[in-house]
Short mmCIF file of C-alpha atoms in Angstrom, two decimals:
data_model
loop_
_atom_site.label_atom_id
_atom_site.label_comp_id
_atom_site.label_asym_id
_atom_site.label_seq_id
_atom_site.Cartn_x
_atom_site.Cartn_y
_atom_site.Cartn_z
CA MET E 1 -15.33 15.57 -35.73
CA ASP E 2 -15.32 20.02 -36.29
CA ALA E 3 -11.89 20.41 -34.68
CA MET E 4 -10.45 18.26 -37.09
CA SER E 5 -11.25 20.02 -39.84
CA ASP E 6 -8.68 22.96 -39.78
CA ARG E 7 -5.57 20.20 -40.28
CA SER E 8 -5.93 20.27 -43.87
CA PRO E 9 -3.24 19.08 -46.29
CA GLN E 10 -2.56 21.86 -47.57
CA SER E 11 -1.93 23.39 -44.01
CA GLN E 12 0.81 21.27 -42.69
CA ALA E 13 4.04 21.78 -43.26
CA ALA E 14 5.89 19.64 -45.30
CA PRO E 15 8.86 17.53 -43.56
CA GLN E 16 12.06 19.49 -44.02
CA ALA E 17 14.62 17.47 -45.59
CA PRO E 18 17.70 17.15 -43.03
CA ALA E 19 21.06 18.96 -43.91
CA HIS E 20 23.32 17.97 -46.21
CA ARG E 21 25.73 17.08 -44.37
CA ALA E 22 30.11 17.92 -45.01
CA GLY E 23 33.88 16.66 -43.02
CA PHE E 24 36.31 14.09 -42.58
CA ALA E 25 36.61 11.28 -40.85
CA CYS E 26 39.85 10.09 -40.01
CA PHE E 27 40.11 5.99 -38.93
CA VAL E 28 43.72 5.03 -37.10
CA GLY E 29 45.11 1.87 -35.44
CA ARG E 30 48.46 -0.10 -35.28
CA PRO E 31 49.99 -0.66 -38.68
CA ASN E 32 48.13 -2.90 -41.15
CA ALA E 33 45.16 -2.32 -39.08
CA GLY E 34 42.23 -2.74 -41.92
CA LYS E 35 42.30 1.04 -42.64
CA SER E 36 43.37 1.23 -46.23
CA THR E 37 40.78 -1.68 -47.19
CA LEU E 38 38.40 0.08 -45.24
CA THR E 39 38.82 3.54 -46.81
CA ASN E 40 38.91 0.94 -49.78
CA ALA E 41 35.73 -0.87 -49.47
CA LEU E 42 34.34 2.57 -48.50
CA VAL E 43 34.55 4.43 -51.48
CA GLY E 44 34.29 2.16 -53.57
CA THR E 45 37.42 1.86 -55.62
CA LYS E 46 41.36 1.50 -54.45
CA VAL E 47 42.34 5.24 -53.84
CA ALA E 48 45.03 4.19 -50.76
CA ILE E 49 47.32 0.98 -50.82
CA THR E 50 46.60 -1.77 -49.13
CA SER E 51 49.45 -4.48 -48.01
CA ASN E 52 50.21 -7.23 -45.30
CA ARG E 53 53.40 -5.34 -45.02
CA PRO E 54 52.89 -2.91 -41.78
CA GLN E 55 53.84 0.54 -41.85
CA THR E 56 52.53 0.60 -45.06
CA THR E 57 50.71 3.94 -45.23
CA ARG E 58 52.89 7.25 -46.21
CA HIS E 59 50.78 9.91 -47.60
CA THR E 60 47.84 11.99 -45.93
CA VAL E 61 45.73 9.80 -47.76
CA ARG E 62 41.83 11.00 -48.75
CA GLY E 63 38.99 8.81 -50.69
CA ILE E 64 36.01 10.79 -50.98
CA VAL E 65 32.34 9.35 -50.58
CA HIS E 66 29.18 10.32 -52.71
CA ARG E 67 25.82 10.32 -50.88
CA PRO E 68 23.04 12.34 -51.21
CA ASP E 69 23.05 13.83 -47.71
CA ALA E 70 26.19 13.90 -47.14
CA GLN E 71 29.92 13.91 -48.49
CA LEU E 72 32.13 11.96 -46.38
CA VAL E 73 35.93 12.48 -47.14
CA LEU E 74 38.48 9.69 -45.52
CA VAL E 75 41.79 10.78 -44.62
CA ASP E 76 44.22 7.78 -44.48
CA THR E 77 47.04 7.92 -41.88
CA PRO E 78 50.31 5.95 -41.39
CA GLY E 79 50.02 3.57 -37.79
CA LEU E 80 50.51 5.07 -35.44
CA HIS E 81 53.81 3.23 -34.01
CA LYS E 82 57.00 3.36 -31.60
CA PRO E 83 58.93 5.27 -34.05
CA ARG E 84 62.45 3.79 -34.49
CA THR E 85 63.67 6.56 -36.71
CA LEU E 86 63.67 9.45 -38.09
CA LEU E 87 60.97 8.97 -40.38
CA GLY E 88 58.85 7.14 -38.16
CA GLU E 89 59.05 10.42 -35.80
CA ARG E 90 57.60 12.63 -38.75
CA LEU E 91 55.52 9.51 -39.37
CA ASN E 92 53.67 9.89 -35.68
CA ASP E 93 53.33 13.82 -36.30
CA VAL E 94 51.52 13.26 -39.10
CA VAL E 95 49.31 11.71 -37.15
CA ARG E 96 48.94 13.26 -35.42
CA THR E 97 48.17 16.78 -36.35
CA THR E 98 45.78 14.83 -38.26
CA TRP E 99 43.78 14.12 -35.68
CA ALA E 100 43.17 17.61 -35.00
CA GLU E 101 41.88 18.84 -38.20
CA VAL E 102 39.13 15.86 -38.29
CA ASP E 103 35.65 16.03 -37.56
CA VAL E 104 35.60 12.24 -36.50
CA ILE E 105 38.11 9.80 -35.75
CA GLY E 106 37.91 5.73 -36.52
CA PHE E 107 39.93 3.92 -34.47
CA CYS E 108 40.77 0.09 -36.26
CA LEU E 109 40.72 -3.11 -34.81
CA PRO E 110 41.06 -5.73 -35.41
CA ALA E 111 39.17 -8.88 -34.65
CA ASP E 112 41.07 -11.67 -35.17
CA GLN E 113 44.47 -9.89 -32.53
CA LYS E 114 43.77 -9.96 -28.99
CA ILE E 115 44.27 -5.99 -28.26
CA GLY E 116 47.78 -5.78 -27.75
CA PRO E 117 50.95 -3.09 -26.34
CA GLY E 118 50.17 -1.33 -29.29
CA ASP E 119 46.55 -0.69 -29.56
CA ARG E 120 46.80 0.55 -26.01
CA PHE E 121 49.20 2.91 -27.08
CA ILE E 122 47.68 4.60 -29.64
CA ALA E 123 44.34 4.39 -27.03
CA LYS E 124 46.12 6.46 -24.60
CA GLU E 125 47.33 9.34 -27.65
CA LEU E 126 43.32 8.72 -28.24
CA ALA E 127 41.63 9.49 -24.96
CA GLY E 128 43.71 12.74 -25.07
CA ILE E 129 41.47 14.40 -27.51
CA LYS E 130 38.08 15.70 -25.55
CA LYS E 131 36.14 17.33 -28.34
CA THR E 132 36.33 14.79 -31.55
CA PRO E 133 33.98 12.31 -31.00
CA ARG E 134 35.56 8.42 -31.73
CA ILE E 135 34.49 5.42 -32.20
CA ALA E 136 35.68 1.79 -32.50
CA ILE E 137 35.78 -0.27 -35.85
CA VAL E 138 36.63 -3.77 -35.17
CA THR E 139 37.59 -5.21 -38.78
CA LYS E 140 38.23 -8.32 -40.16
CA THR E 141 35.44 -10.17 -38.94
CA ASP E 142 35.23 -12.43 -41.64
CA LEU E 143 38.02 -14.11 -40.21
CA VAL E 144 36.43 -14.75 -36.32
CA ASP E 145 32.78 -16.87 -35.32
CA SER E 146 30.74 -15.41 -33.65
CA LYS E 147 31.95 -15.82 -29.69
CA ARG E 148 34.81 -14.25 -30.47
CA LEU E 149 33.64 -11.40 -31.78
CA ALA E 150 31.30 -10.70 -29.27
CA GLU E 151 35.08 -11.11 -26.62
CA GLN E 152 36.33 -8.36 -28.28
CA LEU E 153 33.82 -6.12 -28.81
CA VAL E 154 33.27 -6.60 -24.79
CA ALA E 155 37.72 -6.16 -24.53
CA ILE E 156 36.65 -2.50 -26.54
CA ASP E 157 34.26 -1.29 -24.16
CA GLN E 158 36.46 -2.68 -21.39
CA LEU E 159 39.02 -0.70 -22.95
CA GLY E 160 37.68 2.55 -22.86
CA ARG E 161 35.92 2.85 -18.81
CA GLU E 162 39.83 2.07 -18.31
CA LEU E 163 40.62 4.96 -20.01
CA GLY E 164 37.88 7.51 -19.84
CA ILE E 165 37.61 7.31 -23.59
CA GLU E 166 33.88 7.51 -24.56
CA TRP E 167 32.63 5.31 -27.87
CA ALA E 168 30.02 7.18 -29.69
CA GLU E 169 29.79 3.57 -31.24
CA ILE E 170 31.02 0.11 -30.97
CA VAL E 171 30.58 -1.56 -34.82
CA PRO E 172 32.29 -4.60 -36.61
CA VAL E 173 33.11 -4.92 -39.89
CA SER E 174 34.50 -6.09 -42.48
CA ALA E 175 35.21 -4.82 -45.38
CA THR E 176 36.50 -7.67 -48.00
CA GLY E 177 33.08 -9.36 -47.48
CA ASP E 178 31.67 -5.96 -47.34
CA LYS E 179 29.18 -6.39 -44.28
CA GLN E 180 28.18 -3.52 -42.04
CA VAL E 181 30.43 -0.76 -44.87
CA SER E 182 27.55 0.81 -44.81
CA LEU E 183 26.49 0.67 -42.30
CA LEU E 184 29.35 2.08 -40.69
CA ALA E 185 28.35 5.27 -43.31
CA ASP E 186 25.82 5.66 -42.03
CA LEU E 187 27.04 5.79 -38.55
CA LEU E 188 29.95 8.36 -39.19
CA VAL E 189 27.70 10.87 -41.25
CA PRO E 190 25.80 12.62 -38.04
CA LEU E 191 28.76 13.07 -36.61
CA LEU E 192 30.22 15.61 -38.95
CA PRO E 193 29.25 19.40 -39.34
CA GLU E 194 25.87 20.35 -41.91
CA GLY E 195 27.28 22.38 -45.06
CA PRO E 196 27.53 21.47 -49.27
CA ALA E 197 29.79 19.54 -50.02
CA LEU E 198 33.60 19.71 -49.71
CA TYR E 199 34.52 18.34 -53.22
CA PRO E 200 33.03 18.14 -56.84
CA GLU E 201 30.74 14.53 -57.60
CA GLY E 202 32.84 12.50 -59.39
CA ASP E 203 35.96 12.87 -57.08
CA LEU E 204 37.19 9.42 -55.42
CA THR E 205 40.43 11.83 -53.73
CA ASP E 206 42.33 15.15 -54.10
CA GLU E 207 45.44 12.54 -53.76
CA PRO E 208 47.56 14.11 -57.24
CA GLU E 209 47.53 12.09 -59.29
CA GLN E 210 52.06 11.12 -58.92
CA ILE E 211 51.44 10.33 -56.05
CA MET E 212 48.78 7.49 -56.99
CA VAL E 213 50.74 6.64 -59.44
CA ALA E 214 54.15 5.93 -56.77
CA GLU E 215 52.25 4.29 -54.63
CA LEU E 216 50.55 1.82 -56.94
CA ILE E 217 54.47 1.14 -57.75
CA ARG E 218 55.41 0.72 -54.42
CA GLU E 219 52.55 -1.79 -53.39
CA ALA E 220 53.30 -4.14 -56.13
CA ALA E 221 57.50 -3.43 -55.32
CA LEU E 222 56.68 -4.16 -52.01
CA GLU E 223 54.63 -7.55 -52.62
CA GLY E 224 56.76 -11.42 -51.98
CA VAL E 225 59.82 -9.26 -51.15
CA ARG E 226 61.44 -9.81 -47.67
CA ASP E 227 60.29 -8.93 -44.71
CA GLU E 228 63.41 -6.51 -44.61
CA LEU E 229 62.27 -4.26 -46.78
CA PRO E 230 58.97 -2.48 -46.96
CA HIS E 231 60.61 0.01 -45.31
CA SER E 232 63.28 0.65 -47.77
CA ILE E 233 61.25 0.59 -50.58
CA ALA E 234 60.02 5.04 -51.71
CA VAL E 235 58.92 5.83 -54.81
CA VAL E 236 59.24 8.64 -56.56
CA VAL E 237 56.99 9.37 -60.28
CA GLU E 238 59.86 11.72 -62.19
CA GLU E 239 57.90 12.61 -64.71
CA MET E 240 54.16 11.44 -65.84
CA LEU E 241 54.08 13.23 -70.40
CA PRO E 242 51.75 11.70 -72.93
CA ARG E 243 53.33 9.53 -76.08
CA GLU E 244 53.67 12.95 -78.76
CA GLY E 245 52.22 11.80 -82.19
CA ARG E 246 50.13 9.40 -81.16
CA PRO E 247 46.48 9.66 -82.06
CA ALA E 248 43.74 11.16 -80.50
CA ASP E 249 41.88 7.71 -80.31
CA ARG E 250 45.44 5.92 -79.77
CA PRO E 251 47.31 8.01 -76.49
CA LEU E 252 49.41 6.78 -74.93
CA LEU E 253 51.39 8.08 -71.11
CA ASP E 254 55.25 7.75 -70.94
CA ILE E 255 55.40 7.06 -66.52
CA HIS E 256 59.68 7.43 -65.88
CA ALA E 257 60.10 6.27 -62.25
CA ASN E 258 62.90 5.32 -59.45
CA VAL E 259 62.69 2.88 -57.09
CA TYR E 260 65.33 3.52 -54.32
CA ILE E 261 66.01 1.75 -52.39
CA GLU E 262 68.58 1.67 -49.10
CA ARG E 263 71.29 -0.03 -49.68
CA PRO E 264 72.92 -1.81 -53.01
CA SER E 265 72.69 -5.60 -51.38
CA GLN E 266 69.07 -4.95 -51.93
CA LYS E 267 68.62 -3.85 -55.41
CA GLY E 268 69.50 -7.89 -56.34
CA ILE E 269 65.68 -8.75 -53.95
CA ILE E 270 63.91 -5.79 -56.09
CA ILE E 271 64.93 -6.61 -60.04
CA GLY E 272 65.16 -10.27 -59.50
CA PRO E 273 67.43 -13.15 -61.34
CA LYS E 274 67.52 -11.68 -65.22
CA GLY E 275 65.53 -8.27 -63.58
CA ALA E 276 62.13 -10.86 -63.74
CA ARG E 277 61.36 -9.94 -60.48
CA LEU E 278 61.10 -6.31 -61.91
CA LYS E 279 58.80 -7.14 -64.73
CA GLU E 280 56.57 -8.51 -62.39
CA VAL E 281 55.75 -5.85 -60.88
CA GLY E 282 56.07 -3.18 -63.93
CA THR E 283 53.39 -5.26 -65.24
CA LYS E 284 50.87 -5.49 -62.62
CA SER E 285 51.06 -1.88 -61.28
CA ARG E 286 51.32 -1.16 -64.80
CA GLN E 287 47.73 -2.67 -64.99
CA HIS E 288 46.30 -0.71 -62.22
CA ILE E 289 47.80 2.64 -63.11
CA GLU E 290 45.61 2.27 -66.36
CA ALA E 291 42.60 1.37 -64.01
CA LEU E 292 43.56 4.48 -62.43
CA LEU E 293 44.01 6.80 -65.10
CA GLY E 294 41.75 5.26 -67.42
CA THR E 295 44.75 5.22 -70.09
CA PRO E 296 47.68 2.81 -71.92
CA VAL E 297 50.59 3.74 -69.39
CA PHE E 298 54.31 3.11 -71.74
CA LEU E 299 56.14 2.86 -67.94
CA ASP E 300 59.88 2.61 -67.31
CA LEU E 301 61.59 1.67 -64.28
CA HIS E 302 64.95 1.86 -62.51
CA VAL E 303 65.89 0.72 -59.40
CA LYS E 304 68.60 3.32 -57.27
CA VAL E 305 70.46 2.78 -54.13
CA ALA E 306 69.98 6.35 -51.94
CA LYS E 307 71.74 4.71 -48.58
CA ASP E 308 69.88 5.18 -45.34
CA TRP E 309 67.50 8.11 -46.14
CA GLN E 310 64.91 6.50 -44.37
CA ARG E 311 67.50 8.29 -41.38
CA ASP E 312 68.65 11.60 -43.62
CA PRO E 313 66.67 14.53 -43.15
CA ARG E 314 67.85 15.54 -47.11
CA GLN E 315 66.95 12.43 -48.61
CA LEU E 316 63.94 12.27 -46.99
CA ARG E 317 63.17 15.61 -47.99
CA LYS E 318 64.02 14.45 -52.04
CA LEU E 319 61.88 11.38 -51.62
CA GLY E 320 59.02 13.77 -50.61
CA PHE E 321 58.63 13.17 -46.49
#
């Protein structure tokens, strides 16, 4: 009994709180693998443009996940693909540069599609990265049954062995069904370096507002247009100014933006019969912009032709690439 007496409550050291971690994670995967939807689900709000068209993300959108024990900064890159245009090459360069700068890489593979050449192309690139931990994330699990999901998990494990990739984790998630999204965050956090928060509490993204507004307009313009248009649309916000002379309790933000397409023949597709399509794009994007900025907006949209801008370095620079 005496031996126990010196272990009084006072002499026991208080358990140390785990150190705060902060760092960058990046989701990669072929176009339309669910990267942007996952970013939005983790952050809890819409910061990345989502679309069922491939190759919709062009800017590195950072979503910021704040937790008591960590701050996880998500870097959302374009889908890596075999490039056919100068724009495609530039987007691939953005991806590779990002991979070299993050603390952990999440490779997104949809549960409802077999591993294909596009996935292998990315996996081979990932095999060349030795220092950064890589997590395999099986997305869109709500679209398959448990048998198909199990097959996909085995196939991903096999792919890693084949290419000499040691997955830090293999995690199935459904961003739309909110299944295992917080578990994914729990698995990403220990892979981040220890350190203080990198961004102020409450910040959800470091993307300039003008770029986010342009992305929301482009997302609305992409919805329901024919297959040949997704790459051909670029949006530039020319100005965002508070309307002068408005009472303080009734502000209005004037936004003037141009929607650029590559050929005159595409103009009619975007504008629609009697301007109906463009009006719809304006209404839809305005609602998202108002939600993002928290203020009423007057949105002025114009459609312009920038001939073959995806292949022209001067035009690419002008449009922000």
